[in-house]
Every structure is written in C-alpha cells, then in structure tokens.
Coordinates of C-alpha atoms and ligand atoms in Angstrom, one line a residue:
M279 CA -20.8 -5.6 -28.2
S280 CA -16.9 -6.6 -28.7
D281 CA -16.4 -2.5 -28.4
K282 CA -18.6 -2.6 -25.1
K283 CA -16.0 -5.0 -23.8
E284 CA -13.2 -3.3 -24.5
M285 CA -14.9 -0.4 -22.7
R286 CA -15.4 -2.4 -19.5
V287 CA -12.1 -4.3 -19.4
K288 CA -9.6 -1.4 -19.7
P289 CA -10.4 0.2 -16.7
F290 CA -10.0 -2.9 -14.9
F291 CA -6.2 -4.7 -16.5
K292 CA -5.0 -0.9 -15.6
I293 CA -5.7 -0.8 -12.3
T294 CA -4.9 -5.1 -11.7
F295 CA -1.2 -4.1 -11.6
K296 CA -1.5 -1.7 -8.9
E297 CA 0.8 -2.9 -6.0
R298 CA -2.4 -2.6 -3.6
H299 CA -4.8 -5.2 -5.4
R300 CA -1.9 -7.6 -5.1
H301 CA -3.3 -7.5 -1.4
I302 CA -7.0 -8.2 -3.2
L303 CA -5.5 -10.8 -5.4
A304 CA -4.0 -12.5 -2.2
L305 CA -7.3 -12.6 -0.9
I306 CA -9.0 -14.0 -3.2
K307 CA -6.5 -16.9 -3.6
K308 CA -6.9 -18.4 -0.2
N309 CA -10.6 -19.0 -1.7
V310 CA -9.1 -20.6 -5.1
G311 CA -11.1 -23.9 -4.2
R312 CA -14.4 -22.4 -3.8
L313 CA -13.8 -19.6 -6.5
V314 CA -13.4 -22.9 -8.6
L315 CA -16.9 -24.7 -7.9
A316 CA -18.7 -20.9 -7.5
G317 CA -17.6 -21.2 -11.1
C318 CA -18.9 -24.5 -12.1
C319 CA -22.0 -23.5 -10.1
S320 CA -21.7 -20.4 -12.6
L321 CA -21.5 -22.4 -16.0
M322 CA -24.5 -24.6 -15.0
I323 CA -26.4 -21.6 -14.8
S324 CA -25.7 -20.4 -17.8
G325 CA -25.7 -23.5 -19.4
T326 CA -29.0 -24.3 -18.0
T327 CA -30.2 -20.8 -19.7
T328 CA -28.7 -21.2 -23.1
A329 CA -30.5 -24.9 -23.0
M330 CA -33.8 -22.8 -22.0
G331 CA -33.2 -20.8 -24.9
Y332 CA -32.3 -23.5 -27.5
L333 CA -35.2 -25.7 -26.4
I334 CA -38.0 -23.5 -27.2
K335 CA -36.9 -24.4 -31.0
P336 CA -38.2 -27.8 -30.4
V337 CA -41.3 -27.3 -28.2
I338 CA -42.5 -24.8 -30.8
D339 CA -41.6 -26.8 -34.1
D340 CA -42.4 -30.6 -32.9
I341 CA -45.1 -29.7 -30.2
F342 CA -46.9 -27.2 -31.7
I343 CA -46.8 -27.0 -35.3
N344 CA -45.7 -31.4 -36.1
K345 CA -47.8 -32.1 -33.2
D346 CA -45.3 -35.3 -32.0
T347 CA -46.8 -36.4 -28.8
T348 CA -43.5 -38.4 -27.8
R349 CA -41.9 -35.1 -27.6
L350 CA -45.1 -33.5 -25.7
L351 CA -43.8 -36.2 -23.0
L352 CA -40.2 -35.8 -23.3
L353 CA -40.1 -31.8 -23.6
P354 CA -41.5 -30.7 -20.3
L355 CA -39.2 -33.7 -18.6
L356 CA -36.5 -32.0 -19.8
V357 CA -37.7 -28.6 -18.9
V358 CA -37.7 -29.9 -15.5
A359 CA -34.4 -31.4 -15.5
V360 CA -32.8 -28.2 -17.1
Y361 CA -35.1 -26.0 -14.1
L362 CA -33.5 -28.6 -11.6
M363 CA -30.2 -28.2 -13.2
K364 CA -30.2 -24.3 -12.6
G365 CA -31.8 -24.5 -9.0
L366 CA -28.5 -26.5 -8.0
G367 CA -26.4 -24.6 -10.0
S368 CA -27.9 -21.0 -8.7
Y369 CA -27.5 -22.6 -5.2
G370 CA -23.9 -23.7 -5.1
Q371 CA -23.0 -20.0 -6.7
E372 CA -24.5 -17.5 -4.3
Y373 CA -23.3 -20.0 -1.7
F374 CA -19.5 -20.0 -2.4
M375 CA -19.4 -16.4 -4.1
N376 CA -21.0 -15.3 -0.1
Y377 CA -18.6 -17.6 1.8
V378 CA -15.7 -16.5 -0.2
G379 CA -17.4 -12.8 0.4
Q380 CA -17.7 -12.9 3.8
D381 CA -14.2 -14.8 4.8
I382 CA -12.8 -11.4 2.3
I383 CA -14.3 -9.3 4.7
R384 CA -13.5 -11.0 7.9
R385 CA -9.9 -11.1 6.7
L386 CA -10.2 -7.5 5.9
R387 CA -11.6 -6.2 8.9
N388 CA -8.9 -8.2 10.7
Q389 CA -6.1 -6.8 9.0
L390 CA -7.5 -2.9 9.7
Y391 CA -8.0 -3.6 12.8
D392 CA -4.3 -5.6 13.3
R393 CA -2.9 -2.3 11.4
I394 CA -5.3 0.8 13.1
Q395 CA -4.1 -1.1 16.7
D396 CA -0.7 -0.9 15.9
L397 CA -0.3 2.6 15.0
P398 CA 0.7 5.9 16.6
L399 CA -1.0 7.6 19.0
S400 CA -0.9 10.5 16.4
F401 CA -2.9 8.8 13.7
F402 CA -5.8 8.1 16.5
Q403 CA -5.5 12.0 17.3
K404 CA -5.3 12.7 12.9
E405 CA -8.6 10.5 11.9
R406 CA -11.9 11.0 13.3
T407 CA -13.2 7.9 15.2
G408 CA -16.6 7.1 13.3
T409 CA -14.7 7.5 9.8
L410 CA -12.3 4.5 11.2
M411 CA -15.3 2.7 11.9
S412 CA -16.9 3.2 8.5
R413 CA -13.9 1.9 7.1
I414 CA -13.8 -1.4 8.9
T415 CA -17.9 -1.3 9.0
N416 CA -19.3 -0.3 5.3
D417 CA -16.2 0.0 3.0
V418 CA -14.9 -3.6 3.1
N419 CA -18.6 -4.7 2.8
I420 CA -18.5 -2.7 -0.8
L421 CA -15.4 -4.4 -1.6
K422 CA -16.6 -7.8 -0.9
A423 CA -19.7 -6.8 -3.5
M424 CA -16.9 -6.1 -5.4
V425 CA -15.4 -9.1 -5.9
S426 CA -18.2 -11.3 -5.5
T427 CA -19.9 -9.4 -8.9
A428 CA -16.4 -9.5 -10.5
V429 CA -15.8 -13.0 -10.2
T430 CA -19.7 -14.4 -10.2
S431 CA -21.3 -11.9 -12.7
S432 CA -18.0 -11.9 -15.0
M433 CA -17.9 -16.1 -15.4
R434 CA -21.4 -16.5 -14.7
D435 CA -22.9 -13.3 -17.5
A436 CA -19.7 -13.9 -19.9
S437 CA -20.5 -17.2 -19.9
T438 CA -24.2 -17.2 -20.7
I439 CA -23.4 -14.1 -23.4
I440 CA -21.2 -16.9 -25.2
G441 CA -23.6 -19.5 -25.0
L442 CA -27.0 -17.5 -25.8
T443 CA -24.9 -15.6 -28.8
A444 CA -23.8 -19.2 -30.2
V445 CA -27.6 -20.4 -29.9
I446 CA -28.7 -17.3 -31.8
F447 CA -26.4 -17.5 -34.8
Y448 CA -26.4 -21.3 -34.5
Q449 CA -30.8 -20.8 -35.1
N450 CA -30.4 -17.8 -37.8
W451 CA -26.6 -16.3 -38.8
R452 CA -28.1 -13.6 -40.6
L453 CA -30.8 -12.0 -38.1
A454 CA -28.0 -12.5 -35.8
I455 CA -25.5 -10.4 -37.4
L456 CA -28.5 -7.8 -38.0
A457 CA -29.4 -8.1 -34.4
F458 CA -25.9 -7.4 -33.2
T459 CA -25.3 -3.9 -35.4
V460 CA -28.4 -2.9 -34.2
L461 CA -29.0 -4.4 -29.9
P462 CA -25.5 -3.3 -28.7
A463 CA -27.2 0.7 -29.2
A464 CA -29.0 -0.5 -26.4
F465 CA -26.7 -0.3 -23.5
W466 CA -25.2 2.5 -24.3
P467 CA -27.5 4.6 -21.5
V468 CA -26.8 1.7 -19.5
Y469 CA -22.9 2.4 -19.8
I470 CA -23.2 6.3 -19.5
L471 CA -25.7 6.0 -16.6
G472 CA -23.5 3.8 -14.7
K473 CA -20.6 6.4 -14.6
K474 CA -23.3 8.9 -12.7
V475 CA -24.4 5.9 -10.6
R476 CA -20.8 5.6 -9.6
N477 CA -20.0 8.9 -8.4
V478 CA -23.2 9.2 -6.4
S479 CA -22.4 5.9 -4.4
T480 CA -19.0 7.2 -3.6
G481 CA -20.9 10.7 -2.3
C482 CA -23.3 8.3 -0.4
Q483 CA -19.9 6.4 1.1
Q484 CA -18.4 9.9 2.1
A485 CA -21.4 11.3 3.5
M486 CA -22.4 8.1 5.5
A487 CA -18.8 8.4 7.1
D488 CA -19.3 11.6 8.2
L489 CA -22.8 10.8 9.9
N490 CA -21.0 7.9 12.0
S491 CA -18.5 10.5 12.6
F492 CA -21.3 13.1 13.6
L493 CA -23.3 10.6 15.9
H494 CA -20.3 9.4 17.5
E495 CA -19.2 12.6 18.7
T496 CA -23.1 13.7 19.7
F497 CA -23.6 10.8 21.4
A498 CA -20.2 10.2 23.4
G499 CA -20.3 14.4 23.8
N500 CA -24.3 13.8 24.6
K501 CA -23.5 15.4 28.2
I502 CA -22.0 18.5 27.1
V503 CA -24.7 18.7 24.7
K504 CA -26.8 19.2 27.1
A505 CA -25.2 21.1 29.5
F506 CA -25.2 23.6 26.8
G507 CA -28.5 23.5 25.6
M508 CA -27.9 22.2 22.2
E509 CA -30.0 19.4 21.5
Q510 CA -31.8 22.1 19.1
H511 CA -28.9 22.6 17.1
E512 CA -27.7 19.3 16.7
K513 CA -31.1 17.9 15.6
Q514 CA -30.8 20.4 13.2
R515 CA -27.3 19.6 12.0
F516 CA -28.4 16.4 12.1
F517 CA -31.4 16.8 10.1
G518 CA -29.4 18.7 7.4
R519 CA -26.8 15.7 7.0
T520 CA -29.7 13.1 6.3
Q521 CA -31.6 15.6 3.5
D522 CA -28.0 15.7 2.3
L523 CA -28.0 12.1 2.6
F524 CA -31.3 11.8 0.7
Q525 CA -30.8 13.8 -1.6
L526 CA -27.4 11.8 -2.8
E527 CA -29.4 8.7 -2.8
I528 CA -32.5 10.4 -4.6
K529 CA -30.4 11.0 -6.9
G530 CA -29.2 7.4 -6.8
V531 CA -32.4 6.0 -7.7
I532 CA -32.9 8.3 -10.3
V533 CA -30.3 7.4 -12.7
R534 CA -30.1 3.7 -11.6
S535 CA -33.5 3.4 -12.6
L536 CA -33.4 5.2 -15.3
S537 CA -30.9 2.9 -16.9
S538 CA -33.7 0.1 -17.2
P539 CA -36.3 1.7 -18.7
L540 CA -34.3 3.4 -21.5
M541 CA -32.5 0.1 -21.8
E542 CA -35.7 -1.4 -22.2
F543 CA -37.0 0.9 -24.7
F544 CA -33.8 0.9 -27.2
G545 CA -33.9 -2.7 -27.0
G546 CA -37.3 -2.9 -28.0
L547 CA -36.6 -0.9 -30.9
G548 CA -34.2 -3.3 -31.9
I549 CA -36.2 -6.2 -30.6
A550 CA -39.2 -4.9 -33.4
F551 CA -36.5 -4.5 -35.7
V552 CA -36.0 -8.1 -35.3
I553 CA -39.4 -9.5 -35.4
W554 CA -40.0 -7.2 -38.8
Y555 CA -36.9 -9.0 -40.6
G556 CA -37.3 -12.5 -39.3
G557 CA -41.4 -12.7 -39.3
W558 CA -40.6 -11.9 -43.1
E559 CA -38.1 -14.9 -43.2
V560 CA -41.0 -16.9 -41.4
I561 CA -43.6 -16.0 -44.1
E562 CA -41.5 -16.1 -46.6
G563 CA -40.5 -19.7 -45.1
K564 CA -36.9 -19.3 -45.2
T565 CA -36.9 -20.0 -41.4
T566 CA -39.5 -22.3 -39.0
P567 CA -41.6 -20.3 -36.3
G568 CA -39.6 -22.4 -33.9
T569 CA -36.1 -21.1 -34.8
F570 CA -37.5 -17.6 -34.7
M571 CA -39.2 -17.7 -31.3
S572 CA -35.9 -19.7 -30.3
F573 CA -33.9 -16.9 -32.0
L574 CA -36.1 -14.2 -30.1
A575 CA -36.0 -15.8 -26.6
C576 CA -32.2 -16.0 -26.6
V577 CA -32.3 -12.3 -27.6
L578 CA -34.7 -11.4 -24.6
L579 CA -32.5 -13.6 -22.4
L580 CA -29.2 -11.8 -23.3
Y581 CA -30.1 -8.4 -22.0
D582 CA -30.0 -9.3 -18.3
P583 CA -26.4 -10.8 -18.4
A584 CA -25.2 -7.9 -20.7
R585 CA -26.5 -5.2 -18.6
K586 CA -24.8 -7.1 -15.7
L587 CA -21.7 -7.0 -17.3
I588 CA -21.4 -3.4 -18.0
N589 CA -23.0 -2.7 -14.6
L590 CA -19.5 -4.9 -13.5
N591 CA -17.4 -1.9 -14.4
N592 CA -18.9 0.2 -12.1
A593 CA -19.0 -2.5 -9.3
I594 CA -15.3 -2.6 -9.5
Q595 CA -15.0 1.2 -10.2
Q596 CA -16.8 1.7 -6.4
G597 CA -14.8 -1.2 -5.3
L598 CA -11.7 0.0 -6.2
A599 CA -12.3 3.2 -4.4
A600 CA -13.2 1.9 -1.4
T601 CA -9.9 -0.5 -1.8
D602 CA -7.8 2.7 -1.9
R603 CA -9.7 3.7 1.8
V604 CA -8.9 0.5 2.9
F605 CA -5.7 0.0 1.9
D606 CA -4.7 3.6 2.9
I607 CA -4.7 2.2 6.1
I608 CA -3.7 -1.1 5.9
E609 CA -0.4 0.4 4.3
T610 CA 0.3 2.7 6.7
E611 CA 3.7 2.7 8.2
S612 CA 3.8 3.5 11.8
E613 CA 6.4 6.3 12.3
I614 CA 7.5 4.7 15.5
Q615 CA 9.6 1.6 14.9
D616 CA 11.0 -1.0 16.4
P617 CA 15.0 -0.7 15.7
A618 CA 16.6 -3.5 13.6
T619 CA 18.7 -5.0 16.3
P620 CA 16.8 -4.2 19.6
C621 CA 19.1 -3.9 23.0
P622 CA 17.7 -5.9 25.9
I623 CA 16.1 -4.0 29.0
E624 CA 18.3 -5.1 32.2
P625 CA 15.7 -5.2 34.9
G626 CA 15.0 -2.2 36.4
P627 CA 15.2 0.8 38.4
H628 CA 16.1 3.0 35.8
E629 CA 17.9 6.1 35.2
V630 CA 15.7 8.5 32.4
R631 CA 17.4 11.1 30.5
F632 CA 16.7 14.2 28.2
E633 CA 19.1 15.5 26.5
K634 CA 17.9 18.5 24.0
V635 CA 14.8 16.6 23.1
H636 CA 12.3 18.8 20.8
F637 CA 8.8 18.3 20.3
S638 CA 6.3 19.5 17.9
Y639 CA 2.3 18.6 16.8
G640 CA 3.0 19.6 13.5
D641 CA 4.8 22.3 13.0
R642 CA 3.7 24.2 16.3
P643 CA 6.9 23.7 18.8
V644 CA 5.4 22.4 22.4
L645 CA 8.9 21.3 23.8
N646 CA 11.9 23.4 23.0
G647 CA 15.2 21.6 24.3
I648 CA 14.0 20.2 27.5
D649 CA 17.2 18.3 29.6
L650 CA 16.8 16.4 32.8
R651 CA 18.0 13.8 34.6
V652 CA 16.1 11.4 36.6
P653 CA 18.2 9.0 38.5
H654 CA 17.5 5.1 39.5
G655 CA 14.4 5.3 41.5
Q656 CA 14.1 9.0 42.2
V657 CA 10.8 11.1 41.5
L658 CA 10.6 13.7 39.5
A659 CA 8.2 16.6 39.7
L660 CA 6.7 18.6 36.7
V661 CA 5.4 22.0 37.7
G662 CA 3.7 24.5 35.3
M663 CA 0.3 26.4 34.0
S664 CA -1.6 24.0 31.7
G665 CA -0.5 23.6 28.0
G666 CA 2.9 24.2 29.2
G667 CA 4.0 20.9 27.9
K668 CA 4.0 18.2 30.7
T669 CA 2.0 15.7 29.4
T670 CA 3.1 15.7 26.1
L671 CA 7.1 15.3 28.0
V672 CA 6.0 12.2 29.6
N673 CA 4.2 11.0 26.4
L674 CA 7.7 10.8 24.9
I675 CA 9.2 8.4 27.2
P676 CA 6.8 5.2 26.7
R677 CA 7.3 6.8 22.4
F678 CA 3.5 7.4 22.1
F679 CA 5.6 10.3 19.8
D680 CA 8.9 10.4 19.1
V681 CA 11.3 13.2 19.4
I682 CA 11.9 15.9 16.8
A683 CA 15.2 16.4 17.7
G684 CA 17.6 15.7 20.8
R685 CA 17.3 11.8 22.5
I686 CA 15.8 10.8 25.4
Y687 CA 18.1 8.1 27.1
L688 CA 16.7 5.0 29.3
D689 CA 19.8 3.5 31.2
G690 CA 22.5 5.2 28.8
K691 CA 20.8 3.6 25.4
D692 CA 18.4 5.7 23.3
I693 CA 14.9 4.8 23.9
R694 CA 14.5 4.4 20.3
E695 CA 17.6 1.4 20.7
Y696 CA 15.0 -0.8 22.4
R697 CA 11.8 -2.9 21.3
V698 CA 8.7 -0.7 21.5
A699 CA 7.1 -3.4 23.6
D700 CA 10.0 -3.7 26.0
L701 CA 10.4 -0.6 26.6
R702 CA 6.6 -0.2 27.4
K703 CA 6.7 -3.3 29.9
E704 CA 8.8 -0.9 32.0
I705 CA 6.2 1.7 32.2
A706 CA 3.1 1.9 34.5
I707 CA 1.1 4.7 33.6
V708 CA -1.8 6.4 34.9
T709 CA -3.2 9.2 32.4
Q710 CA -4.8 11.8 32.8
E711 CA -8.4 11.0 31.4
P712 CA -9.5 8.2 33.2
I713 CA -10.1 5.6 30.4
L714 CA -11.4 2.0 31.1
F715 CA -13.1 -0.7 29.1
N716 CA -16.4 -3.0 29.2
E717 CA -15.0 -5.6 30.7
T718 CA -15.4 -6.2 34.5
V719 CA -13.7 -4.2 37.4
R720 CA -11.4 -7.4 38.0
D721 CA -9.9 -7.6 34.4
N722 CA -10.0 -4.1 33.8
I723 CA -7.2 -4.0 37.2
A724 CA -5.8 -7.0 35.7
Y725 CA -5.7 -4.8 32.2
G726 CA -2.3 -5.8 30.6
N727 CA -1.7 -8.8 33.2
P728 CA -3.8 -11.5 32.5
Q729 CA -2.3 -13.8 35.0
A730 CA -2.5 -11.4 38.3
T731 CA -3.8 -13.7 41.1
V732 CA -6.9 -12.7 42.8
T733 CA -5.1 -11.2 45.7
A734 CA -2.8 -9.4 43.8
I735 CA -5.8 -7.4 42.4
E736 CA -7.9 -7.1 45.6
E737 CA -4.0 -5.9 46.7
A738 CA -3.8 -3.4 44.3
A739 CA -7.4 -2.2 44.5
K740 CA -7.2 -1.7 48.4
A741 CA -3.9 0.4 47.9
A742 CA -5.6 2.7 45.8
F743 CA -8.4 3.3 47.8
A744 CA -10.9 1.4 45.4
Q745 CA -11.8 -1.8 47.5
D746 CA -14.5 -0.1 49.5
F747 CA -16.7 1.1 46.5
I748 CA -15.6 -1.9 44.6
Q749 CA -17.4 -4.2 47.0
R750 CA -20.5 -2.1 46.6
F751 CA -21.3 -2.5 43.3
P752 CA -23.6 -5.2 42.4
N753 CA -21.4 -8.3 41.8
G754 CA -17.9 -6.9 43.3
Y755 CA -15.2 -7.4 41.2
D756 CA -17.2 -9.3 38.6
T757 CA -19.1 -6.2 37.8
M758 CA -19.1 -5.3 33.8
I759 CA -18.2 -1.4 33.9
G760 CA -20.6 -1.1 30.9
E761 CA -23.8 -1.9 33.7
L762 CA -22.0 0.8 35.8
G763 CA -22.8 2.9 32.7
S764 CA -21.8 6.8 33.8
R765 CA -22.3 5.9 37.7
L766 CA -18.7 5.9 38.5
S767 CA -17.6 9.3 39.9
G768 CA -14.1 10.6 37.9
G769 CA -12.4 9.9 41.7
E770 CA -13.9 6.2 41.2
K771 CA -12.7 5.9 37.4
Q772 CA -8.9 7.4 38.7
R773 CA -8.7 4.9 41.5
L774 CA -9.4 1.9 39.0
C775 CA -6.6 3.7 36.7
I776 CA -4.6 4.0 40.0
A777 CA -5.2 0.2 40.9
R778 CA -4.5 -0.6 37.5
A779 CA -1.1 1.0 37.5
L780 CA -0.4 -0.6 41.1
L781 CA -0.6 -4.0 39.8
K782 CA 1.7 -3.4 36.6
N783 CA 4.6 -3.0 38.8
A784 CA 6.6 -1.5 36.5
P785 CA 10.1 0.2 37.5
I786 CA 8.8 3.4 36.1
L787 CA 5.7 5.0 36.7
I788 CA 4.2 8.0 35.2
L789 CA 1.3 10.0 36.9
D790 CA -0.4 12.6 34.9
E791 CA -2.7 14.5 37.4
A792 CA -3.9 10.9 38.5
T793 CA -5.3 12.2 41.7
S794 CA -6.4 15.1 40.0
S795 CA -10.5 14.1 40.2
L796 CA -10.2 12.9 43.7
D797 CA -11.2 15.0 46.6
T798 CA -8.7 16.5 49.6
E799 CA -9.5 13.5 51.1
A800 CA -9.0 10.7 49.5
E801 CA -6.1 12.1 47.6
A802 CA -4.4 12.0 50.7
L803 CA -5.0 8.9 50.9
V804 CA -4.1 7.7 47.4
Q805 CA -1.2 10.3 48.0
K806 CA -0.2 7.8 50.4
A807 CA -0.3 4.2 48.5
L808 CA 1.1 6.7 45.5
E809 CA 4.3 7.4 48.1
N810 CA 4.3 3.9 48.7
L811 CA 4.8 2.6 45.0
M812 CA 7.0 5.2 43.9
K813 CA 9.8 4.0 46.3
G814 CA 12.7 2.6 44.7
R815 CA 10.9 3.2 41.3
T816 CA 11.9 6.2 38.9
T817 CA 9.1 8.5 38.6
F818 CA 7.2 11.2 36.7
V819 CA 4.9 13.0 38.4
I820 CA 2.5 15.9 37.4
A821 CA 0.5 17.0 39.8
H822 CA -2.1 20.3 39.8
R823 CA -1.8 20.7 43.3
L824 CA 1.7 21.2 44.7
S825 CA 1.3 19.7 48.7
T826 CA 1.3 16.4 46.6
I827 CA 4.4 17.2 45.0
A828 CA 7.0 18.9 47.6
K829 CA 7.9 15.5 48.9
A830 CA 9.4 14.8 45.3
D831 CA 13.4 14.5 45.0
H832 CA 13.8 17.3 42.2
I833 CA 11.1 19.5 40.4
V834 CA 11.0 21.1 37.2
V835 CA 9.1 24.5 36.5
I836 CA 7.8 24.2 32.6
V837 CA 6.4 27.1 31.1
G838 CA 5.6 26.8 27.5
G839 CA 7.8 24.7 26.7
H840 CA 10.6 25.4 28.4
I841 CA 12.0 24.5 32.0
V842 CA 12.0 27.8 33.4
E843 CA 13.3 26.7 36.5
Q844 CA 14.1 23.5 39.0
G845 CA 15.5 22.9 42.5
T846 CA 14.1 21.1 45.5
H847 CA 10.7 22.3 46.8
E848 CA 13.2 24.5 49.3
T849 CA 15.6 25.7 46.9
L850 CA 12.5 26.6 44.7
L851 CA 10.5 28.5 47.4
A852 CA 13.4 30.4 48.3
A853 CA 14.5 31.4 44.9
K854 CA 10.7 33.1 44.9
G855 CA 10.6 32.1 41.1
E856 CA 7.9 30.9 39.2
Y857 CA 7.5 27.9 41.7
A858 CA 7.1 30.3 45.0
K859 CA 4.5 32.2 42.4
L860 CA 2.3 28.8 41.4
Y861 CA 2.3 27.6 45.2
E862 CA 1.4 31.2 47.0
M863 CA -1.3 31.3 44.3
Q864 CA -2.6 28.4 45.8
F865 CA -1.9 28.5 49.0
A866 CA -1.8 32.3 50.1
P867 CA -5.5 32.3 51.0
N868 CA -5.4 29.5 53.8
G869 CA -1.8 30.8 54.7
A870 CA 0.9 29.0 56.5
G871 CA -1.9 26.2 57.2
A872 CA -1.7 24.6 53.8
A873 CA 2.3 24.4 54.6
G874 CA 2.0 22.4 57.1
P875 CA 2.6 19.4 55.8
V876 CA 5.5 20.1 53.6
Ligands
ADP1116 P1 -0.1 19.8 30.0 O1 -0.2 18.7 30.3 O2 1.4 20.6 30.2 O3 -1.2 21.1 29.9 P2 0.2 19.1 27.5 O4 1.7 18.6 27.2 O5 -0.7 18.4 26.9 O6 0.1 20.7 28.1 O7 -0.1 20.5 25.8 C1 1.1 21.6 25.0 C2 0.4 22.0 24.4 O8 0.4 21.0 23.1 C3 -0.6 22.8 24.5 O9 -0.9 24.1 23.8 C4 -1.8 21.9 23.6 O10 -2.6 22.1 22.9 C5 -1.0 21.2 22.5 N1 -1.3 19.8 22.4 C6 -1.5 18.9 22.9 N2 -2.0 17.3 22.6 C7 -1.8 17.9 21.1 C8 -2.0 17.4 20.3 N3 -2.3 15.8 19.8 N4 -2.3 17.9 18.9 C9 -1.8 19.2 18.5 N5 -1.6 20.2 19.8 C10 -1.2 19.1 21.1
MG1117 MG1 -1.4 17.6 30.8

C-alpha cells in the first residue's frame, strides 16, 4: 500500500508549490473553521467504520459461539449507537464540506467576473463568449470538486484506512502481513485507469466549452442562420458536436465502469487467498471464527476508502487542469493600466491632440501616423470608406486600446497620465453597435448615471426623440428591454443610446455613426439634438451621410489608416479630392438639391 501512497502524494506536493495554487490555499484558509469541523466529522465516520469492523469479533465469538445473553442485548445497542454516530458524522461532513465548496465556487466566480470585467476590450475580442461563460459556470465546479474531495476524502479515507489497518493487525498480524502483500495488486487497475479517466474528462470539458460557444453564436445570430437558410447546416454541425461529446462520455463510462469490476476481481483473488489461509488457521484453532470474520470485514471495508484515495489523484489532476484555466484568466494582467501617480483632469471642455499615432490589431497596421488637433469645444468629423480606421481612431481616446506608437494628448498631457476611470468619465460615446442591457428603459438611459432625476432622464429621451416610442411601450419608462425582445428597431435602439450619451453630459462626445440606423426624417430631428449637444463640447463625429457632418469645424478624410485630406466642407469640396468624390457619390443623382442644407 505504501508505494501506492507515494505515487498519489508526489504530484500533489510538486504542484502545491506552484504560485497559483497559493490562491486556492487562500480560498481554503477563509474556511478553516468549517474544514476543521468537517475533519472532526470525517474522524467520526472513520471511527465508527473501524468500530463496526471491530464489533464483528464479539458478535460472532460472544453471541453466536459462546451464547452470552447479556452481550446479546448490549451489542445491538452498541451497533445502534455506532450507526447514529456515523449518521451524524456523515451529515456534518457533507454539510460543512459542501458549504465550503459552494463558498469557494462563489468566491471564484466573483473573482473571475471581477477580473474579466476589468480586462481591456481586446481580451473580449480574442476570447469567445461561450468559452468565457464555461469558465465561470463549469470550471469552477471542477475546482470545487477537487477541493472537497481532496480535503474530505483524504481526511476521512486516510483515517478510515489507518483505523481499519490497526484493527486488522490487532486481530491477526500474520494474516495481516499476508493480506497486505497480496491485496494492493487489486488497486493497480484503478490507478492505471484513473489516468485515462482524467484525459477523457479534460476532453469532455473542452468539448462542453466548445458546445457553449457554438450555442451562443447560433442562438444570438439566429436571424442570419434563418436568412441564409443554414438551419440544416447548423443542426448537422451541432449533431456532430454532440456525437463527439457522446463518444467521449461513453469512453469515460467504459473506463470508469471497468475499474470497479477489475478491482473487485483482483480483490476477490486476494480475499480467496485470505479465506484459504485464515480458514486453515481457524480449523487449526490458532484463531477464533470472530477474529477471522472481523479481519475479513475490515479488509472488505478497506476497499472503498482505498479506492477513493487512489481516485483522489485523478480528482486533483482534473481539478488542477481546471484551476489552470480559471487562474489563467484571474492572473491576466490588463495591458491598459493606470499610471502610478495619476494627474487630475481639469473640468472640460478639453483639447484633444493626436501626435504620430500608430495602431495595429496584432501585426496588422490600421492607423499609420495620425496627427490631429481638436481645440476646446470644436467638432471634428471623420470621413472615409468603411474599414479605413475611423472607429479604431476614436476607440483610442477612451483607451479601449492603447496606441502602439505616438501619443494622444488631452489638455496637453498624455492620456496615459490620467486614471482610466477619470478619463472615461469625460467621454460620452454612442457606438456604432447600439448596445442595451436587460434593465428598464429608464435604467438604460441612466446607465452609469444612477443619481439622474426622472426629469433629467425624460429630458434626455425627449432630446433624442425617443419620448414618443417609449411612451407607447407597455410600461413606458419602466418597461424591461428584454420584454421588448427584438421588437425595438435599430433606429429606436440608437435613439436610446443617444439619450444615454446625452444624459452623461460629458465634455468630450464621440458619435460613431450614431444615426446610421435612422431614416432621413428621424435623422434630421436627432441631428438637431446632437447639434445642440455638441455646443461647447469637443466632439468626434463619424457619419456615413456627409450632409450630417458638413457643419463640422474640421473634416478629416481617412483612407487606409492615413489622413489623406483635411479642411472644411467648402475647402475640401473646392480641392476636388477624396472628399469631393465621396460627396459626389452620395449626392450626384440628386444634383444640387441634396446640397441645399449644407
Ligand atoms: P471604420 O470604422 O473606418 O469602418 P474600423 O476602425 O472599424 O474602420 O476598422 C479598421 C480596420 O481594422 C478594418 O480593416 C477592420 O477589419 C480592422 N479591425 C477592426 N477591429 C478589429 C479587431 N478587433 N481586430 C482586428 N482587426 C480589426
Ligand atoms: Mg466604424
């Protein structure tokens, strides 16, 4: 048995010293009290199991053989007491261990969410949403399983084994030595198969994470699946995945269900040997039948804890793999960091300046040496074909990404000298994709602005021309966005997003195609609201309709990550360059009419 223990213990200790597992120890430390109680309950269980094994001797020798009537009353009562103790111990141990396990799950989930929420946008673009969800929902469970099994099982099973082994040696040491040379062989298959179980489980976890991602994508993007008639294709892909998962699970079932029968068969061989030798000793009168039966019972009782202890290694290995996946995330350092000594930001309006700014996603350059200056309270319009880098450029201002080279200044200081949260407080943004949360309409407009008054919220909605359709909702401003499902049109969503930005009332305003989903009429109205809003604010506006930006103080044309042209609407038109071409493309069919409002 001792060599088995060696194998079990070695990897455990080797890994315990890895830095990240100190985190787990820290999680466990918070629960030391409950773990000690669980440990005491474990000892009760192992004590009572050992007592049961021991009690067989007096039962057989005193009651059945010596026919002692006092013992006939006493021993059953003792058995009742032992089982009562065992029951209490089991309950206590289950309760405390699961309490600790659930507490660890909660803490880890919180730590994960806390970490993930603070990671930069680039992280969310790299990782698949489904996989991240799987980390928070599945992997923490495996980790908990590891901690509970490792702690309880090792305490309960190890102490049970020690107790039973003591009884075995006490009853008949000759037989004990014999048994302990033969029986360990029975555990060999458990150990070998355990490794296979582990591999299969890791495979299953991965497959589950993939399945999660797949579901997320095909449900969230169901409209496209339908529009392109890909239902059958997606079904086949899904069936393929469940088939793979099925095969993996079945493999696991085979390996797991093989280990018990194999162990029992080899154990049976050992027991047969013990019976043969022990029986001979009883016949010879060297030992009593009670002693022998107690011995045999203890050997049988040993199996379960021994098997669990051997499997413990697997639970730990499996748990450690999950731990790695979880802590890989928890230990990810955000590349967007606050400075050590942040500068305070003066109240707006602000001047924003780009100086030789370069940016690339991975190794693909997107912005190449951008120089720009937007003075206090002026409006800069960014124009250009899609894919030119306009969104990327404005994303650099709130530090969603950091520049690769060059600098962005706000009031003459590099934006990296301010605290990220302070910087973002100065910026209101309407993104290209309208994103709302499943809260009430009111909460969505007041997002990031919880102390906003009812009047302020309604003012913002009115200014964004959202008041009318909000009032038609079943509960007006208290309607949950989720209740509306996909009933909100793109334009309505955008107007809610605009209201949200209006309410934030920040000195820097970024409008990234904020009116792209509105029809011309609604756009004209919202445009007025936006124009009012832009007054006195430093504004970056991206619009595909050039009529909406003609009034900007300065217009910059971006093509392929370069500024190819800049000036005012009039000078750019006169230059007959890129801007004039874009303008013609939009308005040529309508002739001078469209140029009217400009
Ligand atoms: P625009 O807003 O002018 O249409 P973007 O700034 O969105 O352009 O994109 C500029 C280029 O960068 C495009 O070629 C686009 O494919 C690429 N790009 C945008 N976002 C990412 C990203 N997260 N990862 C990699 N490439 C990206
Ligand atoms: Mg864009």
